[in-house]
Amino acid sequence: MERITARYFIETPYAVEKAAQVLAGEQSSGTFVAVPGETEELKERFAARVEAITPVATVTTPAIPGATSETGTYHQAYVEVSWSIENFGYNLPTMVSTLQGNLYEITQFTGLKLMDLEVPRSFADHFRGPQFGIEGCRRLTDVQNRPLIGTIIKPSIGMTPAQTADLVKTLAEAGIDFIKDDELLSASANSPFEARVDTIMRVINDHADRTGKKVMYAFNLSDEIDSMLRRYEKIVASGGTCAMISLNSVGLAGVKKICDQGQLAIHGHRNGWGMLNRHPLLGIEFPAYQKLWRLAGVDQIHVNGIQNKFWESDDSVVRSIQAGLQPFLGGYSILPVVSSGQWGGQAPETYRRTQTTDLLYMAGGGIMAHPDGPAGGVAALRDAWEAAVEGLSVEEAAKRSPVFAKSVAKFGKKK
Amino acid sequence: MERITARYFIETPYAVEKAAQVLAGEQSSGTFVAVPGETEELKERFAARVEAITPVATVTTPAIPGATSETGTYHQAYVEVSWSIENFGYNLPTMVSTLQGNLYEITQFTGLKLMDLEVPRSFADHFRGPQFGIEGCRRLTDVQNRPLIGTIIKPSIGMTPAQTADLVKTLAEAGIDFIKDDELLSASANSPFEARVDTIMRVINDHADRTGKKVMYAFNLSDEIDSMLRRYEKIVASGGTCAMISLNSVGLAGVKKICDQGQLAIHGHRNGWGMLNRHPLLGIEFPAYQKLWRLAGVDQIHVNGIQNKFWESDDSVVRSIQAGLQPFLGGYSILPVVSSGQWGGQAPETYRRTQTTDLLYMAGGGIMAHPDGPAGGVAALRDAWEAAVEGLSVEEAAKRSPVFAKSVAKFGKKK
């Protein structure tokens, strides 16, 4: 019978083998007391199995509160646990409850993080996954052989639809490929969702009629199910190509329902991610996280960026990009969205470390505050990426591209 | 204009005032660079405001990775921040993105936890909240003046519908008020959801016809939206009174969609909660968490139990029960579900510290493994609670109730 495997990084004051068995027990038979109905046959069929244990280190300070060690030592290890597909079938929320449920509460652990998960091939028969992915997003924006260049409407919140549409017009004329709402804006008092779609899509459609290039705008439709479905239809009817959804705030069932509509590329915003990931021994790592959303059908997912303004290290960002680009179930292509403090100066390092242009590369101030205006900002980003792919450094790229040199002069100083 | 207020526990290497301003900026204007459209008028209307700062302590080790302190000190404080209702209106997912979004990624914090939130009265006009709550669950189970006594089907997974129904019959005859599926079981290979509902509801309806008492069974319908709606209808059509949903795995939009149906009491299981709460300076505390689910319409929510088998302290459990019982928007009643390692011995301490019987008190082994069988287990729990309300100790309760004395002899030893 096919099995689902999860890989955890754990810490425990007990023998790792014993703690791993507690985890497997809690997440399948679910009780420490033998109960009448629990036969050996039933255990064999439904019990979770500890597949592998790899010791990592022994420390003297527990990572998070839990049981106290009598010897003063806490053991860290990678642990692999598997479940039969018979336990929950093709049900993402129940898979999450099994792999990420009560196990975080087990006192025998002083640290527990889900690192990765593997699902059997049969999942591909039940989850169609991203309907657009990298290739579809390239097709919709008509961009090949370089990253899609995108930006976020700022200020995040407060502009009217007309003001936003003016900005979109400027950005479209500057040659941008992609624009998104901020995650803080879904519908504000002075920017109702429908009015924003109408006003912005008029600009985008006009621009497409004139130039043949349709800018992809990710409207943030995050809300209750019925409202999201209405908003989705509004985007489709208006000729839009993308909807943005806050993955953690809406949740797995809601996100899948929206992805299932299949007519728009889905931009997955992971705000709230820091809560799930920032501690090294609590929560979930991106390789596991992004697989859940690919199964749900998300086409684009945030990964932060090199030298970002947030806490995340470059190593972690690189691992996330690599995880997103790795085929899953033979495909399930998802476009990594690079953002946070980006202005093009990070392009050489991003390319050097990931060797890919299959990215949506987002810059805010790096585009809007460019000395030559947004058109200069977009041109500078394109030049930076062209140079990056050729293996040039920031300095070499600046020598070749005067417009990128202006970016370096303005944004490079801040480092 | 009405405002939403969030209270955070933060830690920062910088001046607390400065870090709080970064949080407010990031979660409203959203950029550190001044952008053209950001006028003073617009800031006044939409900017988040730091309302209060209460210093707590200064420490020398950061709680989670972030910016390094040049002075070697990290400042902990409570910070209150508010947003105008104009920013996101009555949209729970976008409220969550605002109160719990990118702020967890801000490098200026080495710790950040959402402690509580306050919403204006007008939320009551937009969210009808729990349709049953404490009073409705009492009415459905015909239980007054004592906690509802409940149990969880064990083993968690592996039994057939017929085996489960046999157990339900035994428990119903034992006088139980409430039974639930385990969160690991939604539909397994040998227990399809519909067959389980059919088989179990036949037993429950027969028992109700004979005795006038309908046991509340929480069927775990957690899955995708369409499947959950079909399962919901199945429960309703079969005469069931309750559905269980894994709150974190399904997510806010999906849970609200199910609650909105309004015909069944919704049992909210918080598995995965440890990931969100176990670190003292990362994530969310229960007073904030439970308000989100009351707004969504959840009728029952897990709070763990005194002397539980998990990591959570009794103090934290007591605070959670108190949070659940506190009126919210003048009502929005939700029934706290006490569980994990309960057998009745914790009843005196639970009552002493919370002074309430408005609880769903769940015991597993404490009922099934009672020396007199499940009927003895249920009777023992009722006796324990009656004694608890009279202020008796476990020893005094055992003296008065022979059946509870047997629980003490069997389960009390383990402490």
Short mmCIF file of N, CA and C in Angstrom, two decimals, chain B residues 309-414:
data_model
loop_
_atom_site.label_atom_id
_atom_site.label_comp_id
_atom_site.label_asym_id
_atom_site.label_seq_id
_atom_site.Cartn_x
_atom_site.Cartn_y
_atom_site.Cartn_z
N LYS B 309 -1.71 15.64 29.20
CA LYS B 309 -0.54 14.84 28.82
C LYS B 309 0.39 15.61 27.90
N PHE B 310 -0.02 16.78 27.45
CA PHE B 310 0.80 17.58 26.55
C PHE B 310 1.70 18.54 27.35
N TRP B 311 2.34 19.47 26.62
CA TRP B 311 3.31 20.36 27.26
C TRP B 311 2.67 21.50 28.03
N GLU B 312 1.39 21.78 27.76
CA GLU B 312 0.80 23.05 28.23
C GLU B 312 0.59 23.09 29.74
N SER B 313 0.90 24.23 30.34
CA SER B 313 0.78 24.41 31.79
C SER B 313 -0.68 24.58 32.19
N ASP B 314 -0.97 24.26 33.45
CA ASP B 314 -2.32 24.47 33.97
C ASP B 314 -2.72 25.94 33.90
N ASP B 315 -1.79 26.83 34.18
CA ASP B 315 -2.10 28.26 34.13
C ASP B 315 -2.61 28.66 32.74
N SER B 316 -1.94 28.13 31.74
CA SER B 316 -2.33 28.46 30.37
C SER B 316 -3.71 27.90 30.05
N VAL B 317 -3.98 26.67 30.51
CA VAL B 317 -5.30 26.06 30.28
C VAL B 317 -6.39 26.90 30.95
N VAL B 318 -6.14 27.33 32.17
CA VAL B 318 -7.13 28.13 32.90
C VAL B 318 -7.40 29.45 32.16
N ARG B 319 -6.33 30.09 31.70
CA ARG B 319 -6.51 31.34 30.94
C ARG B 319 -7.34 31.11 29.68
N SER B 320 -7.12 29.96 29.04
CA SER B 320 -7.88 29.66 27.81
C SER B 320 -9.37 29.46 28.11
N ILE B 321 -9.66 28.73 29.18
CA ILE B 321 -11.07 28.52 29.56
C ILE B 321 -11.71 29.88 29.86
N GLN B 322 -11.00 30.69 30.61
CA GLN B 322 -11.54 32.02 30.96
C GLN B 322 -11.78 32.87 29.72
N ALA B 323 -10.85 32.79 28.78
CA ALA B 323 -11.00 33.57 27.54
C ALA B 323 -12.25 33.12 26.79
N GLY B 324 -12.45 31.81 26.72
CA GLY B 324 -13.62 31.28 26.00
C GLY B 324 -14.93 31.68 26.65
N LEU B 325 -14.92 31.77 27.99
CA LEU B 325 -16.17 32.06 28.70
C LEU B 325 -16.47 33.55 28.80
N GLN B 326 -15.49 34.37 28.48
CA GLN B 326 -15.72 35.82 28.53
C GLN B 326 -16.62 36.23 27.36
N PRO B 327 -17.70 36.98 27.63
CA PRO B 327 -18.54 37.42 26.51
C PRO B 327 -17.72 38.23 25.52
N PHE B 328 -18.06 38.07 24.26
CA PHE B 328 -17.34 38.75 23.18
C PHE B 328 -18.43 39.41 22.33
N LEU B 329 -18.29 40.70 22.08
CA LEU B 329 -19.33 41.45 21.38
C LEU B 329 -20.69 41.24 22.06
N GLY B 330 -20.65 41.12 23.37
CA GLY B 330 -21.88 40.95 24.15
C GLY B 330 -22.42 39.54 24.15
N GLY B 331 -21.69 38.58 23.58
CA GLY B 331 -22.20 37.20 23.56
C GLY B 331 -21.23 36.30 22.82
N TYR B 332 -21.65 35.82 21.67
CA TYR B 332 -20.79 34.96 20.84
C TYR B 332 -20.26 33.80 21.67
N SER B 333 -21.22 33.16 22.34
CA SER B 333 -20.91 32.09 23.30
C SER B 333 -20.26 30.88 22.63
N ILE B 334 -19.18 30.43 23.23
CA ILE B 334 -18.47 29.25 22.72
C ILE B 334 -18.20 28.32 23.90
N LEU B 335 -18.34 27.03 23.67
CA LEU B 335 -18.19 26.04 24.74
C LEU B 335 -16.74 25.53 24.78
N PRO B 336 -16.02 25.78 25.88
CA PRO B 336 -14.65 25.25 25.96
C PRO B 336 -14.65 23.73 26.09
N VAL B 337 -13.79 23.08 25.30
CA VAL B 337 -13.69 21.62 25.30
C VAL B 337 -12.42 21.23 26.05
N VAL B 338 -12.61 20.61 27.21
CA VAL B 338 -11.48 20.20 28.05
C VAL B 338 -11.12 18.76 27.70
N SER B 339 -9.87 18.52 27.36
CA SER B 339 -9.48 17.14 27.05
C SER B 339 -7.99 16.94 27.23
N SER B 340 -7.53 15.74 26.99
CA SER B 340 -6.14 15.28 27.10
C SER B 340 -5.82 14.78 28.50
N GLY B 341 -5.82 13.48 28.63
CA GLY B 341 -5.44 12.84 29.89
C GLY B 341 -6.44 13.03 31.03
N GLN B 342 -7.69 13.40 30.71
CA GLN B 342 -8.69 13.66 31.75
C GLN B 342 -9.36 12.36 32.19
N TRP B 343 -9.65 12.24 33.51
CA TRP B 343 -10.38 11.06 34.01
C TRP B 343 -11.30 11.42 35.17
N GLY B 344 -11.44 12.72 35.44
CA GLY B 344 -12.32 13.13 36.53
C GLY B 344 -11.55 13.62 37.74
N GLY B 345 -10.35 13.11 37.91
CA GLY B 345 -9.52 13.54 39.04
C GLY B 345 -9.14 15.01 38.94
N GLN B 346 -9.22 15.55 37.73
CA GLN B 346 -8.89 16.97 37.55
C GLN B 346 -10.11 17.87 37.75
N ALA B 347 -11.30 17.27 37.97
CA ALA B 347 -12.51 18.09 38.08
C ALA B 347 -12.44 19.09 39.24
N PRO B 348 -12.05 18.66 40.45
CA PRO B 348 -12.00 19.63 41.56
C PRO B 348 -11.09 20.83 41.27
N GLU B 349 -9.91 20.55 40.72
CA GLU B 349 -8.98 21.64 40.44
C GLU B 349 -9.50 22.52 39.28
N THR B 350 -10.09 21.89 38.28
CA THR B 350 -10.65 22.66 37.16
C THR B 350 -11.75 23.60 37.65
N TYR B 351 -12.62 23.06 38.52
CA TYR B 351 -13.71 23.91 39.02
C TYR B 351 -13.19 24.99 39.97
N ARG B 352 -12.27 24.61 40.84
CA ARG B 352 -11.72 25.58 41.78
C ARG B 352 -11.13 26.78 41.05
N ARG B 353 -10.47 26.51 39.93
CA ARG B 353 -9.77 27.60 39.26
C ARG B 353 -10.62 28.34 38.23
N THR B 354 -11.72 27.73 37.77
CA THR B 354 -12.51 28.40 36.73
C THR B 354 -13.93 28.72 37.20
N GLN B 355 -14.40 28.05 38.26
CA GLN B 355 -15.73 28.31 38.82
C GLN B 355 -16.83 28.18 37.76
N THR B 356 -16.69 27.21 36.90
CA THR B 356 -17.71 27.04 35.87
C THR B 356 -17.98 25.56 35.61
N THR B 357 -19.22 25.29 35.20
CA THR B 357 -19.52 23.96 34.66
C THR B 357 -19.87 24.06 33.17
N ASP B 358 -19.67 25.25 32.61
CA ASP B 358 -19.94 25.42 31.18
C ASP B 358 -18.77 24.88 30.37
N LEU B 359 -18.64 23.59 30.39
CA LEU B 359 -17.53 22.91 29.73
C LEU B 359 -18.04 21.64 29.05
N LEU B 360 -17.34 21.26 27.99
CA LEU B 360 -17.47 19.90 27.46
C LEU B 360 -16.24 19.17 27.97
N TYR B 361 -16.48 18.24 28.90
CA TYR B 361 -15.37 17.57 29.60
C TYR B 361 -15.15 16.20 28.98
N MET B 362 -14.01 16.02 28.30
CA MET B 362 -13.76 14.82 27.51
C MET B 362 -12.76 13.91 28.21
N ALA B 363 -13.12 12.64 28.29
CA ALA B 363 -12.19 11.64 28.81
C ALA B 363 -12.17 10.44 27.87
N GLY B 364 -11.00 9.87 27.64
CA GLY B 364 -10.89 8.71 26.76
C GLY B 364 -10.77 7.45 27.60
N GLY B 365 -9.52 7.11 27.94
CA GLY B 365 -9.28 5.96 28.81
C GLY B 365 -10.03 6.07 30.13
N GLY B 366 -10.18 7.29 30.63
CA GLY B 366 -10.89 7.53 31.89
C GLY B 366 -12.31 7.00 31.89
N ILE B 367 -12.91 6.88 30.70
CA ILE B 367 -14.24 6.29 30.57
C ILE B 367 -14.14 4.82 30.15
N MET B 368 -13.44 4.57 29.04
CA MET B 368 -13.41 3.23 28.45
C MET B 368 -12.72 2.21 29.35
N ALA B 369 -11.70 2.66 30.09
CA ALA B 369 -10.92 1.70 30.87
C ALA B 369 -11.33 1.67 32.34
N HIS B 370 -12.49 2.24 32.67
CA HIS B 370 -12.96 2.21 34.06
C HIS B 370 -13.25 0.76 34.47
N PRO B 371 -12.89 0.39 35.69
CA PRO B 371 -13.10 -1.01 36.13
C PRO B 371 -14.53 -1.51 35.96
N ASP B 372 -15.52 -0.62 36.05
CA ASP B 372 -16.92 -1.04 35.85
C ASP B 372 -17.37 -0.86 34.41
N GLY B 373 -16.42 -0.60 33.51
CA GLY B 373 -16.80 -0.37 32.11
C GLY B 373 -17.21 1.08 31.90
N PRO B 374 -17.60 1.39 30.62
CA PRO B 374 -17.94 2.77 30.27
C PRO B 374 -19.03 3.38 31.15
N ALA B 375 -20.02 2.60 31.54
CA ALA B 375 -21.09 3.14 32.39
C ALA B 375 -20.50 3.63 33.71
N GLY B 376 -19.56 2.87 34.22
CA GLY B 376 -18.88 3.29 35.44
C GLY B 376 -18.07 4.54 35.21
N GLY B 377 -17.42 4.60 34.05
CA GLY B 377 -16.59 5.77 33.72
C GLY B 377 -17.42 7.05 33.66
N VAL B 378 -18.56 6.97 32.98
CA VAL B 378 -19.41 8.16 32.86
C VAL B 378 -19.96 8.55 34.22
N ALA B 379 -20.44 7.57 35.00
CA ALA B 379 -20.98 7.86 36.33
C ALA B 379 -19.90 8.49 37.22
N ALA B 380 -18.69 7.97 37.10
CA ALA B 380 -17.59 8.50 37.92
C ALA B 380 -17.32 9.97 37.57
N LEU B 381 -17.36 10.28 36.29
CA LEU B 381 -17.11 11.67 35.88
C LEU B 381 -18.21 12.60 36.39
N ARG B 382 -19.44 12.14 36.31
CA ARG B 382 -20.55 12.97 36.82
C ARG B 382 -20.39 13.20 38.33
N ASP B 383 -20.08 12.13 39.04
CA ASP B 383 -19.90 12.24 40.50
C ASP B 383 -18.73 13.17 40.82
N ALA B 384 -17.66 13.04 40.05
CA ALA B 384 -16.49 13.89 40.30
C ALA B 384 -16.86 15.36 40.15
N TRP B 385 -17.64 15.66 39.13
CA TRP B 385 -18.03 17.05 38.89
C TRP B 385 -19.02 17.56 39.94
N GLU B 386 -19.93 16.70 40.38
CA GLU B 386 -20.88 17.12 41.41
C GLU B 386 -20.12 17.47 42.68
N ALA B 387 -19.15 16.64 42.99
CA ALA B 387 -18.32 16.89 44.19
C ALA B 387 -17.49 18.14 44.00
N ALA B 388 -16.96 18.32 42.80
CA ALA B 388 -16.10 19.48 42.52
C ALA B 388 -16.87 20.77 42.76
N VAL B 389 -18.13 20.80 42.28
CA VAL B 389 -18.94 22.01 42.43
C VAL B 389 -19.23 22.30 43.90
N GLU B 390 -19.30 21.23 44.71
CA GLU B 390 -19.53 21.42 46.15
C GLU B 390 -18.24 21.79 46.89
N GLY B 391 -17.15 21.84 46.15
CA GLY B 391 -15.89 22.25 46.77
C GLY B 391 -15.12 21.10 47.40
N LEU B 392 -15.51 19.86 47.10
CA LEU B 392 -14.81 18.71 47.68
C LEU B 392 -13.50 18.43 46.95
N SER B 393 -12.59 17.82 47.66
CA SER B 393 -11.32 17.39 47.06
C SER B 393 -11.51 16.04 46.38
N VAL B 394 -10.49 15.60 45.65
CA VAL B 394 -10.55 14.28 45.00
C VAL B 394 -10.79 13.20 46.06
N GLU B 395 -10.09 13.29 47.18
CA GLU B 395 -10.22 12.29 48.24
C GLU B 395 -11.64 12.29 48.82
N GLU B 396 -12.16 13.49 49.07
CA GLU B 396 -13.52 13.59 49.62
C GLU B 396 -14.54 13.07 48.61
N ALA B 397 -14.33 13.39 47.35
CA ALA B 397 -15.24 12.91 46.31
C ALA B 397 -15.22 11.39 46.25
N ALA B 398 -14.03 10.81 46.36
CA ALA B 398 -13.89 9.35 46.29
C ALA B 398 -14.57 8.68 47.48
N LYS B 399 -14.53 9.33 48.62
CA LYS B 399 -15.19 8.75 49.80
C LYS B 399 -16.69 8.66 49.60
N ARG B 400 -17.24 9.67 48.92
CA ARG B 400 -18.68 9.71 48.73
C ARG B 400 -19.15 8.85 47.56
N SER B 401 -18.31 8.68 46.56
CA SER B 401 -18.72 7.96 45.35
C SER B 401 -17.85 6.73 45.11
N PRO B 402 -18.40 5.55 45.39
CA PRO B 402 -17.61 4.32 45.17
C PRO B 402 -17.13 4.18 43.73
N VAL B 403 -17.95 4.60 42.78
CA VAL B 403 -17.56 4.42 41.37
C VAL B 403 -16.41 5.36 41.01
N PHE B 404 -16.41 6.56 41.57
CA PHE B 404 -15.29 7.48 41.34
C PHE B 404 -14.06 6.99 42.10
N ALA B 405 -14.28 6.38 43.26
CA ALA B 405 -13.15 5.82 44.01
C ALA B 405 -12.38 4.80 43.16
N LYS B 406 -13.11 4.05 42.35
CA LYS B 406 -12.44 3.08 41.47
C LYS B 406 -11.59 3.80 40.41
N SER B 407 -12.07 4.97 39.93
CA SER B 407 -11.26 5.76 38.99
C SER B 407 -9.98 6.21 39.67
N VAL B 408 -10.12 6.68 40.89
CA VAL B 408 -8.95 7.18 41.62
C VAL B 408 -7.94 6.04 41.79
N ALA B 409 -8.46 4.87 42.15
CA ALA B 409 -7.56 3.73 42.36
C ALA B 409 -6.83 3.37 41.07
N LYS B 410 -7.53 3.45 39.95
CA LYS B 410 -6.91 3.03 38.69
C LYS B 410 -6.08 4.13 38.02
N PHE B 411 -6.66 5.31 37.92
CA PHE B 411 -5.99 6.37 37.13
C PHE B 411 -5.18 7.32 38.01
N GLY B 412 -5.56 7.43 39.29
CA GLY B 412 -4.88 8.38 40.17
C GLY B 412 -3.45 7.97 40.45
N LYS B 413 -3.19 6.68 40.43
CA LYS B 413 -1.85 6.17 40.74
C LYS B 413 -0.79 6.69 39.78
N LYS B 414 -1.22 6.92 38.54
CA LYS B 414 -0.24 7.26 37.51
C LYS B 414 0.44 8.60 37.73
#
